[in-house]
Amino acid sequence: MKFGMPTLVECKDIFECCDVAEKYGLDFVEINMSFPQYQPQSLDCELLLNITKEKGITYTIHADEMLNPFDFNDSVSECYFGVMRDTIRFAKGAKIPVINMHLLKGVYVTLPGKVILLNDVYSEKYREKVGQFIKMCENEIGDAPLKIAIENVDSNPFTESQLSVLPLFMQSPVFALTLDTGHEHCLDYKDTPVIEMYKEKLVHLHLHDAKGKSAHLPLGTGDVDVMGKFSLLPKDKTCLIEVKTIAGLAESVEYLKGVKVI
């Protein structure tokens, strides 16, 4: 299994991230497209490939965390289609195998005693947008060895509307799943049945510890069954150690060395 690190706020650019990855014997850096310095227009594919030649460090991508191509406003939706289109083209140019993506629950209306998601109410329109997005991604990726992996998030379990369209994503050859271990724990494992239903689509792991509702803790410091997660993912796939500091990364790498995983 290949192990990697996220783009950390402590590192000013991709060079510093790759230096840290090399220092701790990691295989890849997950480039977070929400950061200003990691926009497709700000990075050079040849530069990244040269770093790979020099240091052996490769990459995955975390798509912009505000990405919502299913917005009901067509102008907003079109903008996010373009964002993902640029991300896919960049990933292909840099020979990146995985784009990690959140599914946002969308706009909601708070009523007395309950919250209504507009995607649930207008599910047919939502489903239509999803179909268009899947088709665009399939056309852009073509036969490239690239997957868009949908991650379970910590803000909410998969919603009614999301569950209704997950089969569409999972039937597509270009879409897959990311299991985030800390998010899973913080939501009391409510998404676990969904992950298990599509376990053959798992290609990426966001590995971090969690305690109560606190996630992104160094490995070995919380309540997640870290060792039990490795059996879920084929050995040729990617595992991101998703802590938020260099100190937490160092502690997590030492933990994995101690249990002889790396």
CSV table of N, CA and C in Angstrom, one decimal, residues 62-191:
chain,number,residue,atom,x,y,z
A,62,HIS,N,-7.1,16.3,-3.7
A,62,HIS,CA,-8.4,16.5,-3.0
A,62,HIS,C,-9.1,17.7,-3.7
A,63,ALA,N,-10.2,17.4,-4.3
A,63,ALA,CA,-11.0,18.4,-5.1
A,63,ALA,C,-11.4,19.5,-4.1
A,64,ASP,N,-11.6,20.7,-4.7
A,64,ASP,CA,-12.0,21.8,-3.9
A,64,ASP,C,-13.2,21.4,-3.0
A,65,GLU,N,-13.1,21.8,-1.7
A,65,GLU,CA,-14.0,21.3,-0.7
A,65,GLU,C,-15.4,22.0,-0.8
A,66,MET,N,-15.5,23.1,-1.6
A,66,MET,CA,-16.7,23.8,-1.8
A,66,MET,C,-17.4,23.3,-3.1
A,67,LEU,N,-16.8,22.4,-3.8
A,67,LEU,CA,-17.3,21.9,-5.1
A,67,LEU,C,-18.7,21.4,-5.0
A,68,ASN,N,-19.6,22.1,-5.7
A,68,ASN,CA,-21.0,21.7,-5.8
A,68,ASN,C,-21.6,21.8,-7.2
A,69,PRO,N,-21.2,20.8,-8.1
A,69,PRO,CA,-21.7,20.9,-9.4
A,69,PRO,C,-23.2,20.6,-9.6
A,70,PHE,N,-23.9,20.3,-8.5
A,70,PHE,CA,-25.3,20.0,-8.5
A,70,PHE,C,-26.2,21.1,-8.0
A,71,ASP,N,-25.6,22.3,-7.9
A,71,ASP,CA,-26.4,23.5,-7.5
A,71,ASP,C,-27.5,23.7,-8.5
A,72,PHE,N,-28.7,24.2,-8.0
A,72,PHE,CA,-29.8,24.4,-8.9
A,72,PHE,C,-29.7,25.6,-9.8
A,73,ASN,N,-28.8,26.5,-9.4
A,73,ASN,CA,-28.5,27.7,-10.3
A,73,ASN,C,-27.6,27.2,-11.4
A,74,ASP,N,-28.0,27.2,-12.7
A,74,ASP,CA,-27.2,26.7,-13.8
A,74,ASP,C,-25.9,27.4,-13.9
A,75,SER,N,-25.8,28.7,-13.6
A,75,SER,CA,-24.6,29.4,-13.8
A,75,SER,C,-23.6,28.9,-12.7
A,76,VAL,N,-24.0,28.7,-11.5
A,76,VAL,CA,-23.2,28.2,-10.4
A,76,VAL,C,-22.7,26.8,-10.8
A,77,SER,N,-23.7,25.9,-11.2
A,77,SER,CA,-23.4,24.6,-11.5
A,77,SER,C,-22.3,24.5,-12.7
A,78,GLU,N,-22.5,25.3,-13.7
A,78,GLU,CA,-21.6,25.3,-14.8
A,78,GLU,C,-20.2,25.7,-14.4
A,79,CYS,N,-20.1,26.6,-13.4
A,79,CYS,CA,-18.8,27.0,-12.9
A,79,CYS,C,-18.1,25.8,-12.2
A,80,TYR,N,-18.8,25.0,-11.4
A,80,TYR,CA,-18.2,23.9,-10.8
A,80,TYR,C,-17.9,22.7,-11.7
A,81,PHE,N,-18.7,22.6,-12.8
A,81,PHE,CA,-18.4,21.7,-13.8
A,81,PHE,C,-17.0,22.0,-14.4
A,82,GLY,N,-16.8,23.3,-14.6
A,82,GLY,CA,-15.5,23.8,-15.1
A,82,GLY,C,-14.4,23.5,-14.2
A,83,VAL,N,-14.6,23.7,-12.9
A,83,VAL,CA,-13.6,23.4,-11.8
A,83,VAL,C,-13.2,22.0,-11.9
A,84,MET,N,-14.1,21.0,-12.0
A,84,MET,CA,-13.8,19.6,-12.0
A,84,MET,C,-13.1,19.3,-13.3
A,85,ARG,N,-13.6,19.9,-14.4
A,85,ARG,CA,-13.0,19.6,-15.7
A,85,ARG,C,-11.5,20.0,-15.7
A,86,ASP,N,-11.2,21.2,-15.1
A,86,ASP,CA,-9.8,21.6,-15.0
A,86,ASP,C,-9.0,20.7,-14.1
A,87,THR,N,-9.6,20.2,-13.0
A,87,THR,CA,-9.0,19.3,-12.1
A,87,THR,C,-8.6,18.0,-12.8
A,88,ILE,N,-9.6,17.4,-13.5
A,88,ILE,CA,-9.3,16.2,-14.3
A,88,ILE,C,-8.2,16.3,-15.3
A,89,ARG,N,-8.2,17.4,-16.0
A,89,ARG,CA,-7.2,17.6,-17.0
A,89,ARG,C,-5.8,17.8,-16.4
A,90,PHE,N,-5.8,18.5,-15.2
A,90,PHE,CA,-4.5,18.6,-14.5
A,90,PHE,C,-4.0,17.2,-14.0
A,91,ALA,N,-5.0,16.4,-13.4
A,91,ALA,CA,-4.6,15.1,-12.9
A,91,ALA,C,-4.1,14.2,-14.0
A,92,LYS,N,-4.7,14.3,-15.2
A,92,LYS,CA,-4.2,13.4,-16.3
A,92,LYS,C,-2.8,13.9,-16.7
A,93,GLY,N,-2.6,15.2,-16.7
A,93,GLY,CA,-1.2,15.7,-17.1
A,93,GLY,C,-0.1,15.4,-16.1
A,94,ALA,N,-0.5,15.3,-14.9
A,94,ALA,CA,0.5,15.0,-13.8
A,94,ALA,C,0.5,13.5,-13.5
A,95,LYS,N,-0.2,12.7,-14.2
A,95,LYS,CA,-0.3,11.2,-14.0
A,95,LYS,C,-0.7,10.9,-12.6
A,96,ILE,N,-1.8,11.5,-12.2
A,96,ILE,CA,-2.3,11.3,-10.8
A,96,ILE,C,-3.5,10.3,-10.9
A,97,PRO,N,-3.5,9.3,-9.9
A,97,PRO,CA,-4.5,8.2,-10.1
A,97,PRO,C,-5.8,8.5,-9.4
A,98,VAL,N,-5.9,9.4,-8.4
A,98,VAL,CA,-7.1,9.6,-7.6
A,98,VAL,C,-7.4,11.0,-7.4
A,99,ILE,N,-8.7,11.4,-7.6
A,99,ILE,CA,-9.2,12.7,-7.2
A,99,ILE,C,-10.2,12.4,-6.1
A,100,ASN,N,-10.0,12.9,-4.9
A,100,ASN,CA,-10.9,12.7,-3.8
A,100,ASN,C,-11.9,13.8,-3.8
A,101,MET,N,-13.2,13.5,-3.6
A,101,MET,CA,-14.3,14.4,-3.8
A,101,MET,C,-15.3,14.3,-2.7
A,102,HIS,N,-15.8,15.4,-2.1
A,102,HIS,CA,-16.9,15.4,-1.2
A,102,HIS,C,-18.2,15.6,-2.0
A,103,LEU,N,-19.3,14.9,-1.5
A,103,LEU,CA,-20.6,15.2,-1.9
A,103,LEU,C,-21.2,16.2,-0.9
A,104,LEU,N,-21.5,17.4,-1.3
A,104,LEU,CA,-22.1,18.3,-0.3
A,104,LEU,C,-23.6,18.1,-0.3
A,105,LYS,N,-24.2,18.3,0.9
A,105,LYS,CA,-25.6,18.0,1.1
A,105,LYS,C,-26.5,19.1,0.5
A,106,GLY,N,-25.9,20.2,0.2
A,106,GLY,CA,-26.7,21.3,-0.5
A,106,GLY,C,-27.4,22.2,0.5
A,107,VAL,N,-28.2,23.1,-0.1
A,107,VAL,CA,-29.0,24.0,0.7
A,107,VAL,C,-30.1,23.4,1.5
A,108,TYR,N,-30.4,23.9,2.7
A,108,TYR,CA,-31.4,23.3,3.5
A,108,TYR,C,-32.3,24.4,4.0
A,109,VAL,N,-33.5,24.0,4.4
A,109,VAL,CA,-34.5,24.9,5.0
A,109,VAL,C,-34.9,24.4,6.4
A,110,THR,N,-34.7,25.3,7.4
A,110,THR,CA,-35.0,24.9,8.7
A,110,THR,C,-36.5,25.2,9.1
A,111,LEU,N,-37.2,24.2,9.4
A,111,LEU,CA,-38.6,24.3,9.8
A,111,LEU,C,-38.7,24.0,11.3
A,112,PRO,N,-39.9,24.3,11.9
A,112,PRO,CA,-40.0,24.0,13.3
A,112,PRO,C,-39.9,22.5,13.5
A,113,GLY,N,-38.8,22.1,14.2
A,113,GLY,CA,-38.7,20.7,14.5
A,113,GLY,C,-37.9,19.9,13.5
A,114,LYS,N,-37.6,20.4,12.3
A,114,LYS,CA,-36.9,19.6,11.4
A,114,LYS,C,-36.2,20.4,10.3
A,115,VAL,N,-35.3,19.8,9.6
A,115,VAL,CA,-34.5,20.5,8.5
A,115,VAL,C,-34.8,19.7,7.2
A,116,ILE,N,-35.1,20.5,6.2
A,116,ILE,CA,-35.4,19.9,4.9
A,116,ILE,C,-34.3,20.3,3.9
A,117,LEU,N,-33.8,19.2,3.3
A,117,LEU,CA,-32.8,19.4,2.2
A,117,LEU,C,-33.4,19.6,0.9
A,118,LEU,N,-33.1,20.7,0.2
A,118,LEU,CA,-33.7,20.9,-1.1
A,118,LEU,C,-33.4,19.8,-2.1
A,119,ASN,N,-32.2,19.2,-2.0
A,119,ASN,CA,-31.9,18.1,-2.9
A,119,ASN,C,-32.9,16.9,-2.7
A,120,ASP,N,-33.3,16.8,-1.5
A,120,ASP,CA,-34.3,15.7,-1.2
A,120,ASP,C,-35.7,16.0,-1.8
A,121,VAL,N,-36.1,17.3,-1.7
A,121,VAL,CA,-37.4,17.7,-2.2
A,121,VAL,C,-37.4,17.7,-3.7
A,122,TYR,N,-36.3,18.3,-4.3
A,122,TYR,CA,-36.3,18.3,-5.8
A,122,TYR,C,-35.3,17.3,-6.3
A,123,SER,N,-35.6,16.0,-5.9
A,123,SER,CA,-34.7,14.9,-6.2
A,123,SER,C,-34.5,14.7,-7.7
A,124,GLU,N,-35.5,14.9,-8.5
A,124,GLU,CA,-35.4,14.6,-9.9
A,124,GLU,C,-34.4,15.6,-10.6
A,125,LYS,N,-34.5,16.8,-10.2
A,125,LYS,CA,-33.6,17.9,-10.7
A,125,LYS,C,-32.2,17.6,-10.2
A,126,TYR,N,-32.0,17.2,-9.0
A,126,TYR,CA,-30.7,16.8,-8.4
A,126,TYR,C,-30.1,15.6,-9.2
A,127,ARG,N,-31.0,14.6,-9.5
A,127,ARG,CA,-30.5,13.4,-10.2
A,127,ARG,C,-30.1,13.7,-11.6
A,128,GLU,N,-30.8,14.7,-12.2
A,128,GLU,CA,-30.5,15.1,-13.6
A,128,GLU,C,-29.1,15.7,-13.6
A,129,LYS,N,-28.8,16.6,-12.6
A,129,LYS,CA,-27.5,17.3,-12.5
A,129,LYS,C,-26.4,16.2,-12.3
A,130,VAL,N,-26.7,15.2,-11.5
A,130,VAL,CA,-25.7,14.2,-11.2
A,130,VAL,C,-25.4,13.4,-12.5
A,131,GLY,N,-26.4,13.1,-13.2
A,131,GLY,CA,-26.2,12.4,-14.5
A,131,GLY,C,-25.4,13.1,-15.5
A,132,GLN,N,-25.6,14.4,-15.6
A,132,GLN,CA,-24.8,15.3,-16.4
A,132,GLN,C,-23.4,15.3,-16.0
A,133,PHE,N,-23.2,15.4,-14.7
A,133,PHE,CA,-21.8,15.5,-14.1
A,133,PHE,C,-21.0,14.2,-14.4
A,134,ILE,N,-21.7,13.1,-14.1
A,134,ILE,CA,-21.0,11.8,-14.4
A,134,ILE,C,-20.6,11.7,-15.8
A,135,LYS,N,-21.5,12.0,-16.8
A,135,LYS,CA,-21.2,12.0,-18.2
A,135,LYS,C,-20.0,12.8,-18.5
A,136,MET,N,-20.0,14.1,-18.0
A,136,MET,CA,-18.9,15.0,-18.3
A,136,MET,C,-17.5,14.4,-17.8
A,137,CYS,N,-17.5,13.8,-16.6
A,137,CYS,CA,-16.3,13.2,-16.0
A,137,CYS,C,-15.9,12.0,-16.8
A,138,GLU,N,-16.8,11.2,-17.2
A,138,GLU,CA,-16.4,10.0,-18.1
A,138,GLU,C,-15.8,10.5,-19.4
A,139,ASN,N,-16.4,11.5,-20.0
A,139,ASN,CA,-15.8,12.0,-21.3
A,139,ASN,C,-14.4,12.6,-21.1
A,140,GLU,N,-14.2,13.3,-20.0
A,140,GLU,CA,-12.9,13.9,-19.7
A,140,GLU,C,-11.9,12.9,-19.4
A,141,ILE,N,-12.2,11.9,-18.6
A,141,ILE,CA,-11.2,10.9,-18.2
A,141,ILE,C,-10.9,9.9,-19.3
A,142,GLY,N,-12.0,9.6,-20.0
A,142,GLY,CA,-11.7,8.6,-21.1
A,142,GLY,C,-11.2,7.3,-20.5
A,143,ASP,N,-10.1,6.8,-21.1
A,143,ASP,CA,-9.5,5.5,-20.7
A,143,ASP,C,-8.3,5.8,-19.8
A,144,ALA,N,-8.1,7.0,-19.3
A,144,ALA,CA,-7.0,7.3,-18.4
A,144,ALA,C,-7.1,6.5,-17.1
A,145,PRO,N,-6.0,6.1,-16.4
A,145,PRO,CA,-6.1,5.4,-15.2
A,145,PRO,C,-6.3,6.3,-14.0
A,146,LEU,N,-7.5,6.9,-14.0
A,146,LEU,CA,-7.8,8.0,-13.0
A,146,LEU,C,-9.2,7.7,-12.4
A,147,LYS,N,-9.4,7.7,-11.1
A,147,LYS,CA,-10.7,7.6,-10.5
A,147,LYS,C,-11.0,8.8,-9.6
A,148,ILE,N,-12.3,9.1,-9.6
A,148,ILE,CA,-12.8,10.2,-8.7
A,148,ILE,C,-13.5,9.4,-7.6
A,149,ALA,N,-12.9,9.6,-6.4
A,149,ALA,CA,-13.3,8.8,-5.2
A,149,ALA,C,-14.2,9.7,-4.3
A,150,ILE,N,-15.4,9.3,-4.1
A,150,ILE,CA,-16.3,10.0,-3.2
A,150,ILE,C,-16.1,9.6,-1.8
A,151,GLU,N,-15.9,10.6,-0.9
A,151,GLU,CA,-15.5,10.4,0.5
A,151,GLU,C,-16.7,10.6,1.4
A,152,ASN,N,-16.8,9.8,2.4
A,152,ASN,CA,-17.8,10.0,3.5
A,152,ASN,C,-17.3,11.2,4.3
A,153,VAL,N,-18.2,12.1,4.5
A,153,VAL,CA,-17.8,13.4,5.2
A,153,VAL,C,-18.3,13.3,6.7
A,154,ASP,N,-17.8,14.3,7.5
A,154,ASP,CA,-18.1,14.3,8.9
A,154,ASP,C,-19.2,15.2,9.3
A,155,SER,N,-19.7,16.0,8.3
A,155,SER,CA,-20.8,16.9,8.6
A,155,SER,C,-22.2,16.3,8.6
A,156,ASN,N,-22.3,15.2,7.9
A,156,ASN,CA,-23.6,14.5,7.9
A,156,ASN,C,-23.4,13.1,7.3
A,157,PRO,N,-24.2,12.1,7.7
A,157,PRO,CA,-24.2,10.8,7.0
A,157,PRO,C,-24.8,11.1,5.6
A,158,PHE,N,-24.6,10.1,4.7
A,158,PHE,CA,-25.1,10.2,3.4
A,158,PHE,C,-26.6,10.5,3.5
A,159,THR,N,-27.1,11.5,2.7
A,159,THR,CA,-28.5,11.9,2.8
A,159,THR,C,-29.4,11.1,1.9
A,160,GLU,N,-30.7,11.3,2.0
A,160,GLU,CA,-31.6,10.5,1.2
A,160,GLU,C,-31.3,10.7,-0.3
A,161,SER,N,-31.1,11.9,-0.7
A,161,SER,CA,-30.9,12.2,-2.1
A,161,SER,C,-29.5,11.6,-2.5
A,162,GLN,N,-28.5,11.7,-1.7
A,162,GLN,CA,-27.2,11.2,-2.0
A,162,GLN,C,-27.3,9.6,-2.2
A,163,LEU,N,-28.0,9.0,-1.3
A,163,LEU,CA,-28.1,7.5,-1.3
A,163,LEU,C,-28.8,7.1,-2.6
A,164,SER,N,-29.8,8.0,-3.1
A,164,SER,CA,-30.5,7.7,-4.3
A,164,SER,C,-29.6,7.7,-5.6
A,165,VAL,N,-28.6,8.6,-5.5
A,165,VAL,CA,-27.7,8.7,-6.7
A,165,VAL,C,-26.4,7.9,-6.6
A,166,LEU,N,-26.1,7.4,-5.4
A,166,LEU,CA,-24.8,6.7,-5.3
A,166,LEU,C,-24.7,5.5,-6.3
A,167,PRO,N,-25.8,4.8,-6.5
A,167,PRO,CA,-25.7,3.7,-7.5
A,167,PRO,C,-25.3,4.2,-8.9
A,168,LEU,N,-25.7,5.4,-9.2
A,168,LEU,CA,-25.3,6.0,-10.5
A,168,LEU,C,-23.8,6.2,-10.6
A,169,PHE,N,-23.3,6.8,-9.5
A,169,PHE,CA,-21.8,7.0,-9.4
A,169,PHE,C,-21.1,5.6,-9.4
A,170,MET,N,-21.6,4.7,-8.6
A,170,MET,CA,-20.9,3.4,-8.5
A,170,MET,C,-20.9,2.6,-9.8
A,171,GLN,N,-21.9,2.8,-10.6
A,171,GLN,CA,-22.0,2.1,-11.9
A,171,GLN,C,-21.0,2.7,-12.9
A,172,SER,N,-20.5,3.9,-12.6
A,172,SER,CA,-19.6,4.5,-13.6
A,172,SER,C,-18.2,3.9,-13.4
A,173,PRO,N,-17.5,3.7,-14.5
A,173,PRO,CA,-16.2,3.2,-14.4
A,173,PRO,C,-15.1,4.2,-13.9
A,174,VAL,N,-15.5,5.5,-13.9
A,174,VAL,CA,-14.5,6.5,-13.4
A,174,VAL,C,-14.7,6.9,-12.0
A,175,PHE,N,-15.8,6.5,-11.3
A,175,PHE,CA,-16.1,6.8,-9.9
A,175,PHE,C,-15.8,5.7,-9.0
A,176,ALA,N,-15.4,6.0,-7.8
A,176,ALA,CA,-15.0,5.0,-6.8
A,176,ALA,C,-15.3,5.6,-5.4
A,177,LEU,N,-14.8,5.0,-4.3
A,177,LEU,CA,-15.0,5.5,-3.0
A,177,LEU,C,-13.7,5.7,-2.2
A,178,THR,N,-13.8,6.7,-1.3
A,178,THR,CA,-12.8,6.9,-0.3
A,178,THR,C,-13.4,6.6,1.1
A,179,LEU,N,-12.8,5.8,1.9
A,179,LEU,CA,-13.2,5.7,3.3
A,179,LEU,C,-12.4,6.6,4.2
A,180,ASP,N,-13.1,7.5,4.9
A,180,ASP,CA,-12.4,8.4,5.8
A,180,ASP,C,-12.7,7.8,7.2
A,181,THR,N,-11.7,7.3,7.9
A,181,THR,CA,-11.9,6.6,9.2
A,181,THR,C,-12.3,7.5,10.3
A,182,GLY,N,-11.8,8.7,10.4
A,182,GLY,CA,-12.2,9.6,11.4
A,182,GLY,C,-13.6,10.1,11.3
A,183,HIS,N,-14.0,10.4,10.0
A,183,HIS,CA,-15.4,10.8,9.8
A,183,HIS,C,-16.4,9.7,10.1
A,184,GLU,N,-16.0,8.5,9.8
A,184,GLU,CA,-16.8,7.3,10.1
A,184,GLU,C,-17.1,7.2,11.6
A,185,HIS,N,-16.0,7.4,12.3
A,185,HIS,CA,-16.1,7.3,13.8
A,185,HIS,C,-17.0,8.4,14.4
A,186,CYS,N,-16.7,9.6,13.9
A,186,CYS,CA,-17.4,10.8,14.4
A,186,CYS,C,-18.9,10.8,14.2
A,187,LEU,N,-19.3,10.1,13.1
A,187,LEU,CA,-20.8,9.9,12.8
A,187,LEU,C,-21.3,8.6,13.3
A,188,ASP,N,-20.6,8.0,14.3
A,188,ASP,CA,-21.1,6.7,14.9
A,188,ASP,C,-21.3,5.6,13.9
A,189,TYR,N,-20.5,5.6,12.9
A,189,TYR,CA,-20.5,4.5,11.9
A,189,TYR,C,-21.8,4.4,11.1
A,190,LYS,N,-22.5,5.5,11.0
A,190,LYS,CA,-23.8,5.5,10.2
A,190,LYS,C,-23.6,5.2,8.7
A,191,ASP,N,-22.4,5.6,8.2
A,191,ASP,CA,-22.1,5.4,6.8
A,191,ASP,C,-21.5,4.1,6.5
